[in-house]
Amino acid sequence: MYLRRVIIRRSIICLCFITISSVIYSATRPTQSDGYISIIVSIFTFKPKPKIVAEDGSFVTNPGYEIAQFVVVPLKEKFTELFNTLDQSEIKDYFTMVPQSAYHVTLAKLTYTAGNDPHNFQVLVREQQVLDARDTFTKVLAKDISIVNDNEIRVAVDFSGAFIDKVLKKAQKRWKNHFAHIIAKMHKSFYITIAYQYKPIPDKETLDRIETTLKSAQQFPFDVEIDPIEILASHDAVSFTPLLPDEQSP
């Protein structure tokens, strides 16, 4: 009886896999149209992030905590040119541009209730005081720009080897030792998000035009100055409050 149930269950799983595979193949296989090959794009592709932006392009309240470094404003010339190119393009029909004042590099995501507990809050305050006593102002190298997961435009950046060895690795080790239980994700690759999708991209042709705009806007690599490390409470994707206000810093 047990063997029979196993066989039936595996048969159902196999049938489901075949069905799903057929749907995926049908949705993505090349088709002949007007003398050229066009790609049928899956209905599940190019959708916005509902938890970050609303259908009207406004940012959705989504409180949480993270450890990050803000980009110094005003932006340097190449970064400003990149922003202006995208801000004046078709991209704005589908993406909400992040305000330049909210550009930042996330080093670690904390749990969304990380600062709610009094003990955890004090641990984070002490860590911010440790960070403030060190020089964590630095520069990153902007490498390229791309659409990630079909719904977010990011500029990939690299820290210098010296900053990683002297500052970042030591800080991340300290965070793991002192408050690993409230770390949701420790970032190993770094980026600056400059736009979030709010409207579905209708087809591959539109996506191709957007990607062409991104490629034509690239003047990489270039340096980006970023402010010292801060522990932040986030209200949405672009609104942040330092855990320790400046007047309380040592």
PDB file of N, CA and C in Angstrom, residues 69-154:
ATOM      1  N   GLN A  69      25.200  53.041   3.390  1.00  0.00           N
ATOM      2  CA  GLN A  69      25.971  54.263   3.185  1.00  0.00           C
ATOM      3  C   GLN A  69      25.315  55.066   2.073  1.00  0.00           C
ATOM      4  N   PHE A  70      24.969  56.322   2.369  1.00  0.00           N
ATOM      5  CA  PHE A  70      24.342  57.185   1.373  1.00  0.00           C
ATOM      6  C   PHE A  70      25.374  57.727   0.389  1.00  0.00           C
ATOM      7  N   VAL A  71      24.923  57.925  -0.840  1.00  0.00           N
ATOM      8  CA  VAL A  71      25.749  58.581  -1.845  1.00  0.00           C
ATOM      9  C   VAL A  71      25.799  60.074  -1.527  1.00  0.00           C
ATOM     10  N   VAL A  72      26.988  60.650  -1.644  1.00  0.00           N
ATOM     11  CA  VAL A  72      27.155  62.079  -1.384  1.00  0.00           C
ATOM     12  C   VAL A  72      26.439  62.880  -2.472  1.00  0.00           C
ATOM     13  N   VAL A  73      25.624  63.847  -2.066  1.00  0.00           N
ATOM     14  CA  VAL A  73      24.963  64.752  -3.005  1.00  0.00           C
ATOM     15  C   VAL A  73      25.485  66.167  -2.782  1.00  0.00           C
ATOM     16  N   PRO A  74      25.566  66.986  -3.841  1.00  0.00           N
ATOM     17  CA  PRO A  74      25.150  66.673  -5.208  1.00  0.00           C
ATOM     18  C   PRO A  74      26.044  65.614  -5.854  1.00  0.00           C
ATOM     19  N   LEU A  75      25.445  64.886  -6.802  1.00  0.00           N
ATOM     20  CA  LEU A  75      26.175  63.835  -7.489  1.00  0.00           C
ATOM     21  C   LEU A  75      27.292  64.416  -8.352  1.00  0.00           C
ATOM     22  N   LYS A  76      28.294  63.598  -8.583  1.00  0.00           N
ATOM     23  CA  LYS A  76      29.352  63.979  -9.509  1.00  0.00           C
ATOM     24  C   LYS A  76      28.795  64.026 -10.937  1.00  0.00           C
ATOM     25  N   GLU A  77      29.557  64.641 -11.844  1.00  0.00           N
ATOM     26  CA  GLU A  77      29.069  64.942 -13.190  1.00  0.00           C
ATOM     27  C   GLU A  77      28.560  63.711 -13.944  1.00  0.00           C
ATOM     28  N   LYS A  78      29.321  62.627 -13.954  1.00  0.00           N
ATOM     29  CA  LYS A  78      28.917  61.451 -14.732  1.00  0.00           C
ATOM     30  C   LYS A  78      27.648  60.817 -14.180  1.00  0.00           C
ATOM     31  N   PHE A  79      27.519  60.802 -12.861  1.00  0.00           N
ATOM     32  CA  PHE A  79      26.317  60.227 -12.255  1.00  0.00           C
ATOM     33  C   PHE A  79      25.109  61.126 -12.545  1.00  0.00           C
ATOM     34  N   THR A  80      25.310  62.433 -12.516  1.00  0.00           N
ATOM     35  CA  THR A  80      24.232  63.372 -12.835  1.00  0.00           C
ATOM     36  C   THR A  80      23.775  63.197 -14.278  1.00  0.00           C
ATOM     37  N   GLU A  81      24.726  63.031 -15.192  1.00  0.00           N
ATOM     38  CA  GLU A  81      24.389  62.818 -16.599  1.00  0.00           C
ATOM     39  C   GLU A  81      23.593  61.532 -16.779  1.00  0.00           C
ATOM     40  N   LEU A  82      23.985  60.494 -16.064  1.00  0.00           N
ATOM     41  CA  LEU A  82      23.265  59.223 -16.129  1.00  0.00           C
ATOM     42  C   LEU A  82      21.829  59.403 -15.650  1.00  0.00           C
ATOM     43  N   PHE A  83      21.656  60.070 -14.523  1.00  0.00           N
ATOM     44  CA  PHE A  83      20.316  60.311 -13.985  1.00  0.00           C
ATOM     45  C   PHE A  83      19.473  61.100 -14.988  1.00  0.00           C
ATOM     46  N   ASN A  84      20.023  62.161 -15.549  1.00  0.00           N
ATOM     47  CA  ASN A  84      19.262  63.009 -16.473  1.00  0.00           C
ATOM     48  C   ASN A  84      18.846  62.251 -17.723  1.00  0.00           C
ATOM     49  N   THR A  85      19.731  61.402 -18.230  1.00  0.00           N
ATOM     50  CA  THR A  85      19.409  60.610 -19.420  1.00  0.00           C
ATOM     51  C   THR A  85      18.213  59.704 -19.165  1.00  0.00           C
ATOM     52  N   LEU A  86      18.213  59.019 -18.034  1.00  0.00           N
ATOM     53  CA  LEU A  86      17.115  58.108 -17.710  1.00  0.00           C
ATOM     54  C   LEU A  86      15.844  58.877 -17.376  1.00  0.00           C
ATOM     55  N   ASP A  87      15.991  59.996 -16.680  1.00  0.00           N
ATOM     56  CA  ASP A  87      14.843  60.784 -16.237  1.00  0.00           C
ATOM     57  C   ASP A  87      14.091  61.406 -17.412  1.00  0.00           C
ATOM     58  N   GLN A  88      14.757  61.557 -18.546  1.00  0.00           N
ATOM     59  CA  GLN A  88      14.139  62.178 -19.715  1.00  0.00           C
ATOM     60  C   GLN A  88      13.783  61.151 -20.789  1.00  0.00           C
ATOM     61  N   SER A  89      13.756  59.886 -20.419  1.00  0.00           N
ATOM     62  CA  SER A  89      13.542  58.822 -21.398  1.00  0.00           C
ATOM     63  C   SER A  89      12.219  58.093 -21.168  1.00  0.00           C
ATOM     64  N   GLU A  90      11.960  57.119 -22.032  1.00  0.00           N
ATOM     65  CA  GLU A  90      10.773  56.273 -21.933  1.00  0.00           C
ATOM     66  C   GLU A  90      10.745  55.476 -20.637  1.00  0.00           C
ATOM     67  N   ILE A  91      11.885  55.335 -20.006  1.00  0.00           N
ATOM     68  CA  ILE A  91      11.982  54.554 -18.773  1.00  0.00           C
ATOM     69  C   ILE A  91      10.995  55.049 -17.724  1.00  0.00           C
ATOM     70  N   LYS A  92      10.752  56.363 -17.689  1.00  0.00           N
ATOM     71  CA  LYS A  92       9.852  56.929 -16.679  1.00  0.00           C
ATOM     72  C   LYS A  92       8.401  56.499 -16.878  1.00  0.00           C
ATOM     73  N   ASP A  93       8.075  55.951 -18.051  1.00  0.00           N
ATOM     74  CA  ASP A  93       6.722  55.440 -18.277  1.00  0.00           C
ATOM     75  C   ASP A  93       6.477  54.144 -17.513  1.00  0.00           C
ATOM     76  N   TYR A  94       7.556  53.503 -17.059  1.00  0.00           N
ATOM     77  CA  TYR A  94       7.443  52.208 -16.393  1.00  0.00           C
ATOM     78  C   TYR A  94       8.151  52.153 -15.039  1.00  0.00           C
ATOM     79  N   PHE A  95       9.072  53.067 -14.807  1.00  0.00           N
ATOM     80  CA  PHE A  95       9.858  53.058 -13.573  1.00  0.00           C
ATOM     81  C   PHE A  95       9.733  54.391 -12.842  1.00  0.00           C
ATOM     82  N   THR A  96       9.689  54.316 -11.509  1.00  0.00           N
ATOM     83  CA  THR A  96       9.772  55.508 -10.670  1.00  0.00           C
ATOM     84  C   THR A  96      11.232  55.748 -10.316  1.00  0.00           C
ATOM     85  N   MET A  97      11.721  56.928 -10.614  1.00  0.00           N
ATOM     86  CA  MET A  97      13.107  57.254 -10.306  1.00  0.00           C
ATOM     87  C   MET A  97      13.271  57.490  -8.806  1.00  0.00           C
ATOM     88  N   VAL A  98      14.310  56.926  -8.247  1.00  0.00           N
ATOM     89  CA  VAL A  98      14.636  57.164  -6.838  1.00  0.00           C
ATOM     90  C   VAL A  98      15.233  58.564  -6.720  1.00  0.00           C
ATOM     91  N   PRO A  99      14.791  59.376  -5.752  1.00  0.00           N
ATOM     92  CA  PRO A  99      15.411  60.695  -5.566  1.00  0.00           C
ATOM     93  C   PRO A  99      16.907  60.553  -5.305  1.00  0.00           C
ATOM     94  N   GLN A 100      17.684  61.457  -5.861  1.00  0.00           N
ATOM     95  CA  GLN A 100      19.135  61.372  -5.702  1.00  0.00           C
ATOM     96  C   GLN A 100      19.547  61.378  -4.236  1.00  0.00           C
ATOM     97  N   SER A 101      18.794  62.085  -3.414  1.00  0.00           N
ATOM     98  CA  SER A 101      19.119  62.160  -1.984  1.00  0.00           C
ATOM     99  C   SER A 101      18.935  60.828  -1.272  1.00  0.00           C
ATOM    100  N   ALA A 102      18.250  59.877  -1.929  1.00  0.00           N
ATOM    101  CA  ALA A 102      18.011  58.563  -1.325  1.00  0.00           C
ATOM    102  C   ALA A 102      18.929  57.484  -1.887  1.00  0.00           C
ATOM    103  N   TYR A 103      19.835  57.833  -2.792  1.00  0.00           N
ATOM    104  CA  TYR A 103      20.782  56.850  -3.317  1.00  0.00           C
ATOM    105  C   TYR A 103      21.649  56.325  -2.175  1.00  0.00           C
ATOM    106  N   HIS A 104      21.767  55.014  -2.087  1.00  0.00           N
ATOM    107  CA  HIS A 104      22.577  54.434  -1.014  1.00  0.00           C
ATOM    108  C   HIS A 104      23.053  53.040  -1.402  1.00  0.00           C
ATOM    109  N   VAL A 105      24.070  52.586  -0.700  1.00  0.00           N
ATOM    110  CA  VAL A 105      24.597  51.229  -0.850  1.00  0.00           C
ATOM    111  C   VAL A 105      24.254  50.467   0.421  1.00  0.00           C
ATOM    112  N   THR A 106      23.467  49.412   0.298  1.00  0.00           N
ATOM    113  CA  THR A 106      23.090  48.607   1.456  1.00  0.00           C
ATOM    114  C   THR A 106      24.192  47.596   1.770  1.00  0.00           C
ATOM    115  N   LEU A 107      24.615  47.573   3.029  1.00  0.00           N
ATOM    116  CA  LEU A 107      25.635  46.620   3.476  1.00  0.00           C
ATOM    117  C   LEU A 107      25.006  45.407   4.144  1.00  0.00           C
ATOM    118  N   ALA A 108      23.889  45.627   4.842  1.00  0.00           N
ATOM    119  CA  ALA A 108      23.184  44.528   5.510  1.00  0.00           C
ATOM    120  C   ALA A 108      21.729  44.914   5.713  1.00  0.00           C
ATOM    121  N   LYS A 109      20.840  43.967   5.484  1.00  0.00           N
ATOM    122  CA  LYS A 109      19.423  44.130   5.788  1.00  0.00           C
ATOM    123  C   LYS A 109      19.157  43.502   7.149  1.00  0.00           C
ATOM    124  N   LEU A 110      18.487  44.241   8.003  1.00  0.00           N
ATOM    125  CA  LEU A 110      18.116  43.709   9.304  1.00  0.00           C
ATOM    126  C   LEU A 110      16.662  43.274   9.271  1.00  0.00           C
ATOM    127  N   THR A 111      16.242  42.506  10.267  1.00  0.00           N
ATOM    128  CA  THR A 111      14.840  42.113  10.346  1.00  0.00           C
ATOM    129  C   THR A 111      13.986  43.362  10.518  1.00  0.00           C
ATOM    130  N   TYR A 112      12.741  43.302  10.064  1.00  0.00           N
ATOM    131  CA  TYR A 112      11.918  44.515  10.054  1.00  0.00           C
ATOM    132  C   TYR A 112      11.533  44.983  11.451  1.00  0.00           C
ATOM    133  N   THR A 113      11.763  44.126  12.458  1.00  0.00           N
ATOM    134  CA  THR A 113      11.491  44.531  13.845  1.00  0.00           C
ATOM    135  C   THR A 113      12.787  44.695  14.643  1.00  0.00           C
ATOM    136  N   ALA A 114      13.917  44.798  13.962  1.00  0.00           N
ATOM    137  CA  ALA A 114      15.228  44.781  14.628  1.00  0.00           C
ATOM    138  C   ALA A 114      15.359  45.822  15.727  1.00  0.00           C
ATOM    139  N   GLY A 115      14.814  47.010  15.512  1.00  0.00           N
ATOM    140  CA  GLY A 115      14.979  48.074  16.495  1.00  0.00           C
ATOM    141  C   GLY A 115      13.839  48.224  17.466  1.00  0.00           C
ATOM    142  N   ASN A 116      12.860  47.339  17.386  1.00  0.00           N
ATOM    143  CA  ASN A 116      11.681  47.466  18.251  1.00  0.00           C
ATOM    144  C   ASN A 116      11.941  46.989  19.673  1.00  0.00           C
ATOM    145  N   ASP A 117      12.778  45.979  19.802  1.00  0.00           N
ATOM    146  CA  ASP A 117      13.110  45.455  21.124  1.00  0.00           C
ATOM    147  C   ASP A 117      14.136  46.372  21.793  1.00  0.00           C
ATOM    148  N   PRO A 118      13.918  46.791  23.045  1.00  0.00           N
ATOM    149  CA  PRO A 118      14.834  47.727  23.726  1.00  0.00           C
ATOM    150  C   PRO A 118      16.276  47.227  23.784  1.00  0.00           C
ATOM    151  N   HIS A 119      16.458  45.928  24.035  1.00  0.00           N
ATOM    152  CA  HIS A 119      17.820  45.384  24.106  1.00  0.00           C
ATOM    153  C   HIS A 119      18.497  45.468  22.747  1.00  0.00           C
ATOM    154  N   ASN A 120      17.799  45.017  21.701  1.00  0.00           N
ATOM    155  CA  ASN A 120      18.369  45.078  20.357  1.00  0.00           C
ATOM    156  C   ASN A 120      18.669  46.519  19.953  1.00  0.00           C
ATOM    157  N   PHE A 121      17.779  47.414  20.326  1.00  0.00           N
ATOM    158  CA  PHE A 121      17.970  48.821  19.989  1.00  0.00           C
ATOM    159  C   PHE A 121      19.268  49.352  20.604  1.00  0.00           C
ATOM    160  N   GLN A 122      19.509  49.017  21.856  1.00  0.00           N
ATOM    161  CA  GLN A 122      20.727  49.480  22.524  1.00  0.00           C
ATOM    162  C   GLN A 122      21.979  48.860  21.912  1.00  0.00           C
ATOM    163  N   VAL A 123      21.878  47.606  21.486  1.00  0.00           N
ATOM    164  CA  VAL A 123      23.005  46.956  20.806  1.00  0.00           C
ATOM    165  C   VAL A 123      23.339  47.706  19.515  1.00  0.00           C
ATOM    166  N   LEU A 124      22.305  48.083  18.773  1.00  0.00           N
ATOM    167  CA  LEU A 124      22.513  48.808  17.523  1.00  0.00           C
ATOM    168  C   LEU A 124      23.058  50.212  17.769  1.00  0.00           C
ATOM    169  N   VAL A 125      22.587  50.852  18.823  1.00  0.00           N
ATOM    170  CA  VAL A 125      23.100  52.179  19.177  1.00  0.00           C
ATOM    171  C   VAL A 125      24.592  52.107  19.486  1.00  0.00           C
ATOM    172  N   ARG A 126      24.994  51.097  20.250  1.00  0.00           N
ATOM    173  CA  ARG A 126      26.418  50.943  20.576  1.00  0.00           C
ATOM    174  C   ARG A 126      27.242  50.689  19.314  1.00  0.00           C
ATOM    175  N   GLU A 127      26.687  49.903  18.403  1.00  0.00           N
ATOM    176  CA  GLU A 127      27.408  49.643  17.157  1.00  0.00           C
ATOM    177  C   GLU A 127      27.548  50.929  16.340  1.00  0.00           C
ATOM    178  N   GLN A 128      26.503  51.746  16.310  1.00  0.00           N
ATOM    179  CA  GLN A 128      26.605  53.009  15.583  1.00  0.00           C
ATOM    180  C   GLN A 128      27.674  53.906  16.196  1.00  0.00           C
ATOM    181  N   GLN A 129      27.782  53.894  17.503  1.00  0.00           N
ATOM    182  CA  GLN A 129      28.820  54.684  18.172  1.00  0.00           C
ATOM    183  C   GLN A 129      30.217  54.186  17.808  1.00  0.00           C
ATOM    184  N   VAL A 130      30.355  52.869  17.682  1.00  0.00           N
ATOM    185  CA  VAL A 130      31.636  52.295  17.247  1.00  0.00           C
ATOM    186  C   VAL A 130      31.950  52.744  15.819  1.00  0.00           C
ATOM    187  N   LEU A 131      30.953  52.695  14.951  1.00  0.00           N
ATOM    188  CA  LEU A 131      31.143  53.105  13.559  1.00  0.00           C
ATOM    189  C   LEU A 131      31.500  54.586  13.462  1.00  0.00           C
ATOM    190  N   ASP A 132      30.831  55.406  14.281  1.00  0.00           N
ATOM    191  CA  ASP A 132      31.084  56.848  14.239  1.00  0.00           C
ATOM    192  C   ASP A 132      32.499  57.196  14.692  1.00  0.00           C
ATOM    193  N   ALA A 133      33.077  56.331  15.502  1.00  0.00           N
ATOM    194  CA  ALA A 133      34.442  56.578  15.994  1.00  0.00           C
ATOM    195  C   ALA A 133      35.493  56.205  14.952  1.00  0.00           C
ATOM    196  N   ARG A 134      35.050  55.598  13.849  1.00  0.00           N
ATOM    197  CA  ARG A 134      35.964  55.200  12.781  1.00  0.00           C
ATOM    198  C   ARG A 134      35.687  56.030  11.526  1.00  0.00           C
ATOM    199  N   ASP A 135      36.650  56.085  10.651  1.00  0.00           N
ATOM    200  CA  ASP A 135      36.486  56.819   9.396  1.00  0.00           C
ATOM    201  C   ASP A 135      35.975  55.856   8.331  1.00  0.00           C
ATOM    202  N   THR A 136      34.672  55.897   8.055  1.00  0.00           N
ATOM    203  CA  THR A 136      34.098  54.976   7.073  1.00  0.00           C
ATOM    204  C   THR A 136      33.640  55.689   5.804  1.00  0.00           C
ATOM    205  N   PHE A 137      33.916  56.982   5.704  1.00  0.00           N
ATOM    206  CA  PHE A 137      33.676  57.692   4.437  1.00  0.00           C
ATOM    207  C   PHE A 137      34.603  57.088   3.382  1.00  0.00           C
ATOM    208  N   THR A 138      34.077  56.862   2.174  1.00  0.00           N
ATOM    209  CA  THR A 138      34.913  56.241   1.145  1.00  0.00           C
ATOM    210  C   THR A 138      34.363  56.527  -0.245  1.00  0.00           C
ATOM    211  N   LYS A 139      34.974  55.923  -1.227  1.00  0.00           N
ATOM    212  CA  LYS A 139      34.501  55.970  -2.606  1.00  0.00           C
ATOM    213  C   LYS A 139      34.259  54.548  -3.090  1.00  0.00           C
ATOM    214  N   VAL A 140      33.277  54.409  -3.980  1.00  0.00           N
ATOM    215  CA  VAL A 140      33.067  53.136  -4.661  1.00  0.00           C
ATOM    216  C   VAL A 140      33.221  53.378  -6.151  1.00  0.00           C
ATOM    217  N   LEU A 141      33.456  52.305  -6.884  1.00  0.00           N
ATOM    218  CA  LEU A 141      33.599  52.393  -8.334  1.00  0.00           C
ATOM    219  C   LEU A 141      32.320  51.888  -8.987  1.00  0.00           C
ATOM    220  N   ALA A 142      31.607  52.778  -9.689  1.00  0.00           N
ATOM    221  CA  ALA A 142      30.408  52.381 -10.429  1.00  0.00           C
ATOM    222  C   ALA A 142      30.836  51.637 -11.687  1.00  0.00           C
ATOM    223  N   LYS A 143      30.327  50.397 -11.860  1.00  0.00           N
ATOM    224  CA  LYS A 143      30.814  49.528 -12.943  1.00  0.00           C
ATOM    225  C   LYS A 143      29.880  49.475 -14.143  1.00  0.00           C
ATOM    226  N   ASP A 144      28.587  49.309 -13.888  1.00  0.00           N
ATOM    227  CA  ASP A 144      27.627  49.182 -14.980  1.00  0.00           C
ATOM    228  C   ASP A 144      26.219  49.382 -14.445  1.00  0.00           C
ATOM    229  N   ILE A 145      25.257  49.391 -15.355  1.00  0.00           N
ATOM    230  CA  ILE A 145      23.856  49.573 -14.983  1.00  0.00           C
ATOM    231  C   ILE A 145      23.033  48.495 -15.667  1.00  0.00           C
ATOM    232  N   SER A 146      22.001  48.001 -14.988  1.00  0.00           N
ATOM    233  CA  SER A 146      21.185  46.938 -15.571  1.00  0.00           C
ATOM    234  C   SER A 146      19.837  46.864 -14.875  1.00  0.00           C
ATOM    235  N   ILE A 147      18.903  46.174 -15.536  1.00  0.00           N
ATOM    236  CA  ILE A 147      17.616  45.861 -14.922  1.00  0.00           C
ATOM    237  C   ILE A 147      17.769  44.523 -14.217  1.00  0.00           C
ATOM    238  N   VAL A 148      17.469  44.488 -12.936  1.00  0.00           N
ATOM    239  CA  VAL A 148      17.619  43.276 -12.135  1.00  0.00           C
ATOM    240  C   VAL A 148      16.240  42.712 -11.823  1.00  0.00           C
ATOM    241  N   ASN A 149      16.071  41.412 -12.031  1.00  0.00           N
ATOM    242  CA  ASN A 149      14.792  40.739 -11.776  1.00  0.00           C
ATOM    243  C   ASN A 149      13.643  41.388 -12.538  1.00  0.00           C
ATOM    244  N   ASP A 150      13.953  42.032 -13.656  1.00  0.00           N
ATOM    245  CA  ASP A 150      12.963  42.661 -14.530  1.00  0.00           C
ATOM    246  C   ASP A 150      12.223  43.829 -13.892  1.00  0.00           C
ATOM    247  N   ASN A 151      12.606  44.272 -12.687  1.00  0.00           N
ATOM    248  CA  ASN A 151      11.788  45.314 -12.060  1.00  0.00           C
ATOM    249  C   ASN A 151      12.564  46.331 -11.235  1.00  0.00           C
ATOM    250  N   GLU A 152      13.866  46.367 -11.381  1.00  0.00           N
ATOM    251  CA  GLU A 152      14.667  47.294 -10.587  1.00  0.00           C
ATOM    252  C   GLU A 152      15.914  47.673 -11.385  1.00  0.00           C
ATOM    253  N   ILE A 153      16.191  48.952 -11.505  1.00  0.00           N
ATOM    254  CA  ILE A 153      17.383  49.398 -12.219  1.00  0.00           C
ATOM    255  C   ILE A 153      18.465  49.711 -11.197  1.00  0.00           C
ATOM    256  N   ARG A 154      19.593  49.041 -11.336  1.00  0.00           N
ATOM    257  CA  ARG A 154      20.677  49.177 -10.368  1.00  0.00           C
ATOM    258  C   ARG A 154      21.987  49.552 -11.055  1.00  0.00           C
TER     259      ARG A 154
END
